[in-house]
Tab-separated table of C-alpha atoms in Angstrom:
chain	number	residue	atom	x	y	z
A	1	MET	CA	12.026	20.455	28.773
A	2	SER	CA	15.237	22.070	30.022
A	3	GLN	CA	15.401	25.774	30.816
A	4	TYR	CA	19.081	25.622	29.847
A	5	THR	CA	21.024	24.148	26.965
A	6	PRO	CA	22.879	21.018	28.123
A	7	ILE	CA	26.626	21.293	27.789
A	8	GLY	CA	27.821	20.192	24.362
A	9	LEU	CA	24.487	20.626	22.624
A	10	ASP	CA	24.916	24.360	22.118
A	11	ASN	CA	27.981	23.879	19.937
A	12	GLY	CA	28.386	20.718	17.897
A	13	ASN	CA	32.116	21.170	17.396
A	14	ALA	CA	33.442	22.283	20.784
A	15	PRO	CA	35.347	19.623	22.732
A	16	VAL	CA	33.622	18.167	25.797
A	17	ARG	CA	35.344	16.433	28.703
A	18	ALA	CA	33.013	13.928	30.376
A	19	LEU	CA	33.918	12.129	33.578
A	20	THR	CA	32.584	9.373	35.789
A	21	HIS	CA	34.152	7.452	38.659
A	22	SER	CA	36.743	4.716	38.343
A	23	GLY	CA	36.514	1.391	40.183
A	24	ASN	CA	33.455	-0.862	40.182
A	25	PHE	CA	31.006	0.129	37.461
A	26	HIS	CA	27.280	-0.374	37.118
A	27	ALA	CA	24.557	-0.104	34.491
A	28	ASP	CA	23.736	3.537	35.203
A	29	GLU	CA	27.108	5.150	34.518
A	30	THR	CA	27.805	2.709	31.673
A	31	LEU	CA	24.502	3.633	30.044
A	32	GLY	CA	25.186	7.281	30.873
A	33	TYR	CA	28.424	7.153	28.914
A	34	VAL	CA	26.640	5.492	25.991
A	35	ILE	CA	23.976	8.231	25.999
A	36	LEU	CA	26.657	10.936	25.872
A	37	HIS	CA	28.467	9.075	23.098
A	38	TYR	CA	25.409	9.064	20.847
A	39	ALA	CA	24.327	12.582	21.800
A	40	LEU	CA	27.691	14.309	21.363
A	41	ALA	CA	30.047	12.208	19.221
A	42	PRO	CA	28.320	9.191	17.658
A	43	GLY	CA	31.023	8.836	15.026
A	44	GLY	CA	33.724	8.398	17.644
A	45	ASP	CA	35.253	5.226	19.043
A	46	LEU	CA	33.105	4.098	21.972
A	47	ARG	CA	35.655	1.548	23.212
A	48	GLY	CA	38.731	3.506	22.216
A	49	ARG	CA	37.894	6.430	24.516
A	50	VAL	CA	37.873	4.028	27.459
A	51	LEU	CA	40.963	2.044	26.520
A	52	GLY	CA	43.036	4.945	25.162
A	53	GLY	CA	44.902	5.428	21.921
A	54	GLN	CA	41.875	6.257	19.775
A	55	PRO	CA	41.889	9.150	17.270
A	56	ALA	CA	40.752	12.306	19.035
A	57	ASP	CA	37.145	13.402	18.682
A	58	ARG	CA	35.170	16.083	20.463
A	59	LEU	CA	34.221	13.823	23.407
A	60	GLU	CA	36.959	13.054	25.899
A	61	PHE	CA	35.988	10.442	28.471
A	62	ILE	CA	37.679	9.970	31.841
A	63	ARG	CA	37.121	7.516	34.686
A	64	THR	CA	38.624	8.763	37.937
A	65	ARG	CA	37.793	9.800	41.493
A	66	SER	CA	40.367	12.598	41.572
A	67	PRO	CA	38.697	15.761	42.986
A	68	GLU	CA	40.991	17.923	40.869
A	69	ARG	CA	39.992	16.237	37.627
A	70	ILE	CA	36.334	16.185	38.626
A	71	ALA	CA	36.495	19.943	39.146
A	72	THR	CA	37.860	20.587	35.652
A	73	ALA	CA	35.536	18.276	33.676
A	74	ASP	CA	32.698	19.722	31.608
A	75	ILE	CA	30.231	16.918	32.408
A	76	VAL	CA	30.482	14.848	35.599
A	77	PHE	CA	28.065	11.986	36.224
A	78	ASP	CA	27.531	9.427	38.988
A	79	VAL	CA	30.196	11.067	41.117
A	80	GLY	CA	30.945	14.461	42.641
A	81	GLY	CA	28.016	14.780	45.052
A	82	ARG	CA	26.214	17.442	43.029
A	83	TYR	CA	23.224	17.692	40.730
A	84	ASP	CA	23.401	20.918	38.750
A	85	PRO	CA	22.649	20.097	35.112
A	86	ALA	CA	23.193	23.636	33.880
A	87	ALA	CA	26.769	23.236	35.152
A	88	GLY	CA	27.091	19.710	33.755
A	89	ARG	CA	26.850	17.940	37.128
A	90	TYR	CA	24.757	14.752	37.194
A	91	ASP	CA	25.309	12.902	40.463
A	92	HIS	CA	22.477	11.293	42.429
A	93	HIS	CA	24.162	10.016	45.589
A	94	MET	CA	23.293	12.998	47.762
A	95	LYS	CA	20.930	12.953	50.742
A	96	ASP	CA	18.426	15.017	48.749
A	97	LYS	CA	18.344	12.845	45.640
A	98	PRO	CA	16.824	14.163	42.400
A	99	LEU	CA	13.444	12.448	42.047
A	100	ARG	CA	11.002	11.777	39.243
A	101	GLU	CA	7.483	13.153	39.563
A	102	ASP	CA	6.291	9.813	40.976
A	103	GLY	CA	9.035	9.816	43.609
A	104	THR	CA	11.354	7.332	41.880
A	105	PRO	CA	14.994	8.358	42.444
A	106	TYR	CA	16.992	9.123	39.331
A	107	SER	CA	20.262	7.389	38.564
A	108	ALA	CA	22.997	9.017	36.504
A	109	ALA	CA	21.507	7.357	33.410
A	110	GLY	CA	18.082	8.862	34.066
A	111	LEU	CA	19.498	12.333	34.643
A	112	LEU	CA	21.536	12.230	31.447
A	113	TRP	CA	18.655	10.749	29.467
A	114	LYS	CA	16.488	13.686	30.525
A	115	ASP	CA	18.941	16.168	28.980
A	116	TYR	CA	20.709	14.210	26.256
A	117	GLY	CA	18.259	11.441	25.327
A	118	ALA	CA	16.555	13.297	22.489
A	119	ALA	CA	19.887	14.200	20.882
A	120	ALA	CA	21.068	10.603	21.266
A	121	LEU	CA	17.898	9.312	19.609
A	122	ARG	CA	18.254	11.648	16.632
A	123	ASN	CA	21.755	10.286	16.030
A	124	ILE	CA	20.758	6.651	16.529
A	125	LEU	CA	17.772	6.756	14.186
A	126	LYS	CA	18.608	6.056	10.563
A	127	THR	CA	15.625	8.022	9.281
A	128	PRO	CA	14.728	11.504	10.604
A	129	VAL	CA	11.493	11.766	12.592
A	130	ASN	CA	9.333	14.712	13.599
A	131	ASP	CA	9.367	16.166	17.105
A	132	ALA	CA	6.174	14.387	18.166
A	133	THR	CA	7.513	10.975	17.162
A	134	LEU	CA	10.829	11.735	18.826
A	135	ALA	CA	9.055	12.639	22.069
A	136	THR	CA	7.052	9.407	21.940
A	137	LEU	CA	10.207	7.371	21.353
A	138	TRP	CA	11.986	9.169	24.187
A	139	GLN	CA	9.119	8.388	26.571
A	140	ALA	CA	8.944	4.738	25.492
A	141	ILE	CA	12.683	4.153	26.018
A	142	ASP	CA	12.547	6.045	29.301
A	143	LYS	CA	9.786	3.759	30.570
A	144	SER	CA	11.160	0.450	29.303
A	145	LEU	CA	14.920	0.904	29.849
A	146	ILE	CA	15.889	4.027	31.789
A	147	VAL	CA	13.405	3.756	34.674
A	148	PRO	CA	14.364	0.109	35.421
A	149	VAL	CA	18.029	1.136	35.524
A	150	ASP	CA	17.127	4.032	37.851
A	151	GLN	CA	15.204	1.654	40.109
A	152	ASP	CA	17.933	-0.989	40.147
A	153	ASP	CA	20.759	1.427	40.868
A	154	ASN	CA	18.848	3.042	43.747
A	155	GLY	CA	17.794	-0.247	45.312
A	156	VAL	CA	14.087	0.241	44.543
A	157	VAL	CA	13.527	-2.804	42.296
A	158	LYS	CA	16.207	-5.245	41.166
A	159	MET	CA	16.370	-5.904	37.440
A	160	GLY	CA	17.156	-9.581	38.055
A	161	LYS	CA	19.484	-12.088	36.469
A	162	LEU	CA	20.385	-11.735	32.799
A	163	SER	CA	19.147	-8.144	32.935
A	164	LEU	CA	21.186	-5.268	31.556
A	165	ALA	CA	22.444	-4.536	35.073
A	166	ASP	CA	23.604	-8.128	35.492
A	167	ILE	CA	25.333	-8.157	32.096
A	168	VAL	CA	27.218	-4.963	32.982
A	169	SER	CA	28.239	-6.345	36.382
A	170	ALA	CA	29.527	-9.521	34.735
A	171	CYS	CA	31.997	-7.411	32.733
A	172	SER	CA	33.760	-6.307	35.921
A	173	PRO	CA	36.968	-8.185	36.750
A	174	PRO	CA	36.810	-10.503	39.801
A	175	TRP	CA	37.584	-9.113	43.256
A	176	ASP	CA	41.013	-10.793	43.435
A	177	THR	CA	42.343	-9.505	40.116
A	178	ALA	CA	44.890	-7.187	41.754
A	179	GLU	CA	45.950	-9.950	44.133
A	180	LEU	CA	46.592	-12.325	41.253
A	181	TYR	CA	47.985	-10.010	38.584
A	182	GLY	CA	49.051	-6.788	40.279
A	183	ALA	CA	47.571	-3.301	40.487
A	184	GLU	CA	48.537	-2.151	36.986
A	185	GLU	CA	47.031	-5.190	35.294
A	186	ALA	CA	43.911	-4.865	37.462
A	187	ARG	CA	43.424	-1.287	36.257
A	188	ALA	CA	43.831	-2.396	32.644
A	189	ARG	CA	41.293	-5.195	33.106
A	190	GLU	CA	38.857	-2.797	34.745
A	191	ALA	CA	39.104	-0.418	31.762
A	192	LEU	CA	38.629	-3.337	29.381
A	193	GLY	CA	35.586	-4.465	31.382
A	194	PHE	CA	34.010	-1.013	31.167
A	195	ALA	CA	34.693	-0.875	27.416
A	196	ASN	CA	33.073	-4.286	26.967
A	197	ALA	CA	30.093	-3.224	29.072
A	198	ALA	CA	29.694	0.021	27.123
A	199	SER	CA	29.733	-1.901	23.835
A	200	ALA	CA	27.023	-4.257	25.089
A	201	VAL	CA	24.895	-1.392	26.409
A	202	ALA	CA	25.322	0.592	23.189
A	203	ALA	CA	24.196	-2.360	21.074
A	204	HIS	CA	21.214	-2.887	23.377
A	205	LEU	CA	20.202	0.772	23.260
A	206	VAL	CA	20.465	1.003	19.461
A	207	ASN	CA	18.465	-2.203	18.986
A	208	MET	CA	15.872	-1.105	21.533
A	209	VAL	CA	15.391	2.270	19.842
A	210	ASP	CA	14.882	0.589	16.467
A	211	ARG	CA	12.454	-1.981	17.873
A	212	THR	CA	10.509	0.745	19.688
A	213	ARG	CA	10.323	2.796	16.482
A	214	ALA	CA	8.940	-0.239	14.666
A	215	SER	CA	6.496	-0.929	17.509
A	216	LEU	CA	5.071	2.571	17.217
A	217	LYS	CA	4.715	2.055	13.467
A	218	ALA	CA	2.838	-1.191	14.114
A	219	VAL	CA	0.180	0.608	16.148
A	220	SER	CA	-1.165	2.532	13.155
A	221	ARG	CA	-0.983	-0.570	10.923
A	222	VAL	CA	-2.889	-2.743	13.400
A	223	LEU	CA	-5.586	-0.131	14.042
A	224	ALA	CA	-6.047	0.436	10.306
A	225	ALA	CA	-6.415	-3.306	9.687
A	226	TYR	CA	-8.928	-3.543	12.515
A	227	GLU	CA	-11.042	-0.728	11.071
A	228	GLN	CA	-11.076	-2.467	7.668
A	229	ALA	CA	-11.910	-5.944	9.025
A	230	GLU	CA	-15.082	-7.655	7.794
A	231	ASP	CA	-15.324	-9.449	11.146
A	232	ARG	CA	-13.499	-7.530	13.860
A	233	ARG	CA	-12.866	-10.717	15.763
A	234	ILE	CA	-10.457	-11.677	12.962
A	235	LEU	CA	-7.543	-9.302	12.423
A	236	VAL	CA	-5.884	-9.859	9.039
A	237	MET	CA	-2.391	-8.377	8.772
A	238	GLU	CA	-0.739	-8.244	5.369
A	239	THR	CA	2.709	-8.151	7.007
A	240	GLY	CA	3.879	-9.974	10.091
A	241	MET	CA	4.326	-7.652	13.083
A	242	PRO	CA	3.615	-7.617	16.845
A	243	THR	CA	-0.112	-7.167	17.401
A	244	GLU	CA	-0.849	-8.325	20.956
A	245	LYS	CA	0.340	-5.113	22.627
A	246	VAL	CA	-1.944	-2.994	20.438
A	247	ILE	CA	-4.917	-5.336	20.879
A	248	PHE	CA	-4.770	-5.116	24.662
A	249	GLU	CA	-3.819	-1.452	24.965
A	250	HIS	CA	-6.753	-0.484	22.714
A	251	ASP	CA	-9.125	-3.121	24.128
A	252	LEU	CA	-9.860	-4.638	20.716
A	253	PRO	CA	-12.201	-7.687	20.697
A	254	VAL	CA	-9.876	-9.609	18.377
A	255	VAL	CA	-9.931	-13.390	18.765
A	256	TYR	CA	-7.619	-14.511	15.956
A	257	VAL	CA	-4.773	-12.773	14.121
A	258	VAL	CA	-4.104	-13.920	10.563
A	259	SER	CA	-0.693	-13.001	9.148
A	260	PRO	CA	1.898	-14.253	6.639
A	261	THR	CA	4.806	-16.406	7.717
A	262	GLY	CA	7.861	-17.770	5.950
A	263	GLY	CA	7.570	-19.736	2.738
A	264	GLY	CA	4.387	-18.050	1.573
A	265	ARG	CA	2.243	-19.649	4.273
A	266	TRP	CA	-0.263	-17.876	6.521
A	267	ASN	CA	-0.884	-18.501	10.203
A	268	VAL	CA	-3.894	-18.076	12.454
A	269	LYS	CA	-2.866	-17.251	16.017
A	270	ALA	CA	-5.320	-17.130	18.909
A	271	VAL	CA	-5.226	-14.047	21.150
A	272	PRO	CA	-4.759	-14.904	24.848
A	273	PRO	CA	-7.315	-13.790	27.461
A	274	VAL	CA	-4.606	-11.788	29.245
A	275	ARG	CA	-1.625	-10.161	27.587
A	276	GLY	CA	1.386	-12.446	27.721
A	277	ASP	CA	-0.670	-15.456	28.834
A	278	PHE	CA	-0.474	-18.882	27.198
A	279	GLY	CA	-4.243	-19.383	27.010
A	280	GLN	CA	-6.646	-18.358	24.270
A	281	ARG	CA	-9.776	-16.217	24.173
A	282	VAL	CA	-11.153	-18.901	21.872
A	283	SER	CA	-9.099	-22.054	21.365
A	284	LEU	CA	-8.881	-23.631	17.936
A	285	PRO	CA	-11.234	-26.602	17.424
A	286	GLU	CA	-10.495	-29.757	19.376
A	287	ALA	CA	-10.995	-31.814	16.193
A	288	TRP	CA	-8.017	-30.068	14.587
A	289	ARG	CA	-5.599	-30.627	17.474
A	290	GLY	CA	-2.188	-31.809	16.284
A	291	LEU	CA	-3.289	-32.611	12.713
A	292	GLU	CA	-1.239	-31.840	9.608
A	293	GLY	CA	-1.632	-31.866	5.821
A	294	ALA	CA	-4.324	-34.069	4.341
A	295	ALA	CA	-5.673	-35.124	7.748
A	296	LEU	CA	-6.198	-31.494	8.774
A	297	ALA	CA	-7.650	-30.587	5.368
A	298	ALA	CA	-10.205	-33.365	5.743
A	299	ALA	CA	-11.081	-32.439	9.336
A	300	SER	CA	-11.364	-28.715	8.683
A	301	GLY	CA	-12.704	-28.641	5.141
A	302	VAL	CA	-9.946	-26.204	4.127
A	303	PRO	CA	-8.048	-27.804	1.194
A	304	ASP	CA	-4.715	-26.074	1.825
A	305	ALA	CA	-4.685	-26.386	5.607
A	306	VAL	CA	-1.127	-27.159	6.749
A	307	PHE	CA	-1.033	-27.719	10.513
A	308	ALA	CA	-2.816	-27.159	13.815
A	309	HIS	CA	-0.721	-27.030	16.986
A	310	PRO	CA	-1.615	-29.562	19.712
A	311	ALA	CA	-1.972	-26.674	22.190
A	312	ARG	CA	-4.726	-25.196	19.946
A	313	PHE	CA	-3.287	-21.671	19.858
A	314	ILE	CA	-1.993	-21.568	16.276
A	315	CYS	CA	-2.713	-23.165	12.918
A	316	GLY	CA	-1.791	-22.415	9.337
A	317	ALA	CA	-2.655	-22.742	5.678
A	318	ALA	CA	-0.808	-22.371	2.404
A	319	SER	CA	-2.772	-19.257	1.420
A	320	ARG	CA	-4.246	-16.099	2.888
A	321	GLU	CA	-7.735	-17.243	1.927
A	322	GLY	CA	-7.202	-20.619	3.568
A	323	ALA	CA	-6.011	-19.083	6.821
A	324	VAL	CA	-8.907	-16.626	6.943
A	325	ARG	CA	-11.326	-19.481	6.309
A	326	MET	CA	-9.792	-21.483	9.174
A	327	ALA	CA	-10.302	-18.517	11.508
A	328	GLN	CA	-13.918	-18.159	10.392
A	329	LEU	CA	-14.595	-21.877	10.843
A	330	ALA	CA	-13.004	-21.862	14.307
A	331	LEU	CA	-15.407	-19.118	15.391
A	332	GLU	CA	-18.376	-20.942	13.879
A	333	ILE	CA	-17.440	-24.191	15.616
A	334	ASP	CA	-16.984	-22.413	18.942
A	335	ALA	CA	-20.387	-20.715	18.605
A	336	ALA	CA	-22.042	-24.045	17.792
A	337	ASN	CA	-20.424	-25.721	20.793
A	338	ARG	CA	-21.629	-22.966	23.085
A	339	THR	CA	-25.249	-23.373	21.967
A	340	ALA	CA	-25.214	-27.180	21.929
């Protein structure tokens, strides 16, 4: 990690003045501000710092291109033409851009995440975690959120429509705002747009951290259930959770996942041949296709069978035992068809 202590993390009470540029804003400096908020002053007013008039907290936030104000700020990001993290400078627009080990250029968000991400995570998480779990969470968020923002901001890979970058851009006032309403109103609308963007990014980051934490928890649950399975082609989960990612990352030969659903029912879901695909490694029996209730119970021989989807990727029963039996029968029927 860092050979220096990032500014603001050495003293939890000292005031910190953070600054980024004014004018058009993008996902990287918006996310950068959100990272600093959670790392340095998570109890403060995220929007109020942008719009003014909020009760003072240790983090002062400024948006300007004034060289004089840039020079006096403690942390400067996405502006200033300098990357010197020990001095609190986190720009990436220079000819010699700071690069990741794989050659991907950093954005301001990536540079700040490198120094302040762990502190931000500790303040976002509701339950304390050990250093190893924190490092795993940091890496997962870096890969799934920070790197795409880095790539988008540097013109490497566009995030696409309805991405975080697009949502942030949509918060910017239209190009003719000053023409229609005057310069002062345009500045006010720009500040409001940044505050709205920061709120959206903050909510996304917090939700993403919590979902990633839960995803890591699911790995151990899925692997434990697999080890205990009577037939390792049938994964029985006592609680509903995402399983496909674990199945493919650990190359598990699971064909069906049995898990509880709402109303006390249990589902059998077929695993696709390729992660994220709509197909199935083994489709549910053709004779069950689209049947429900008594008709499905008669066709399957499972008294509490509830439904079988016409696409043959999911079916359900009113009990755990019924769902497991449906999965077993589906495998038996498939094996018989293959030898016929």
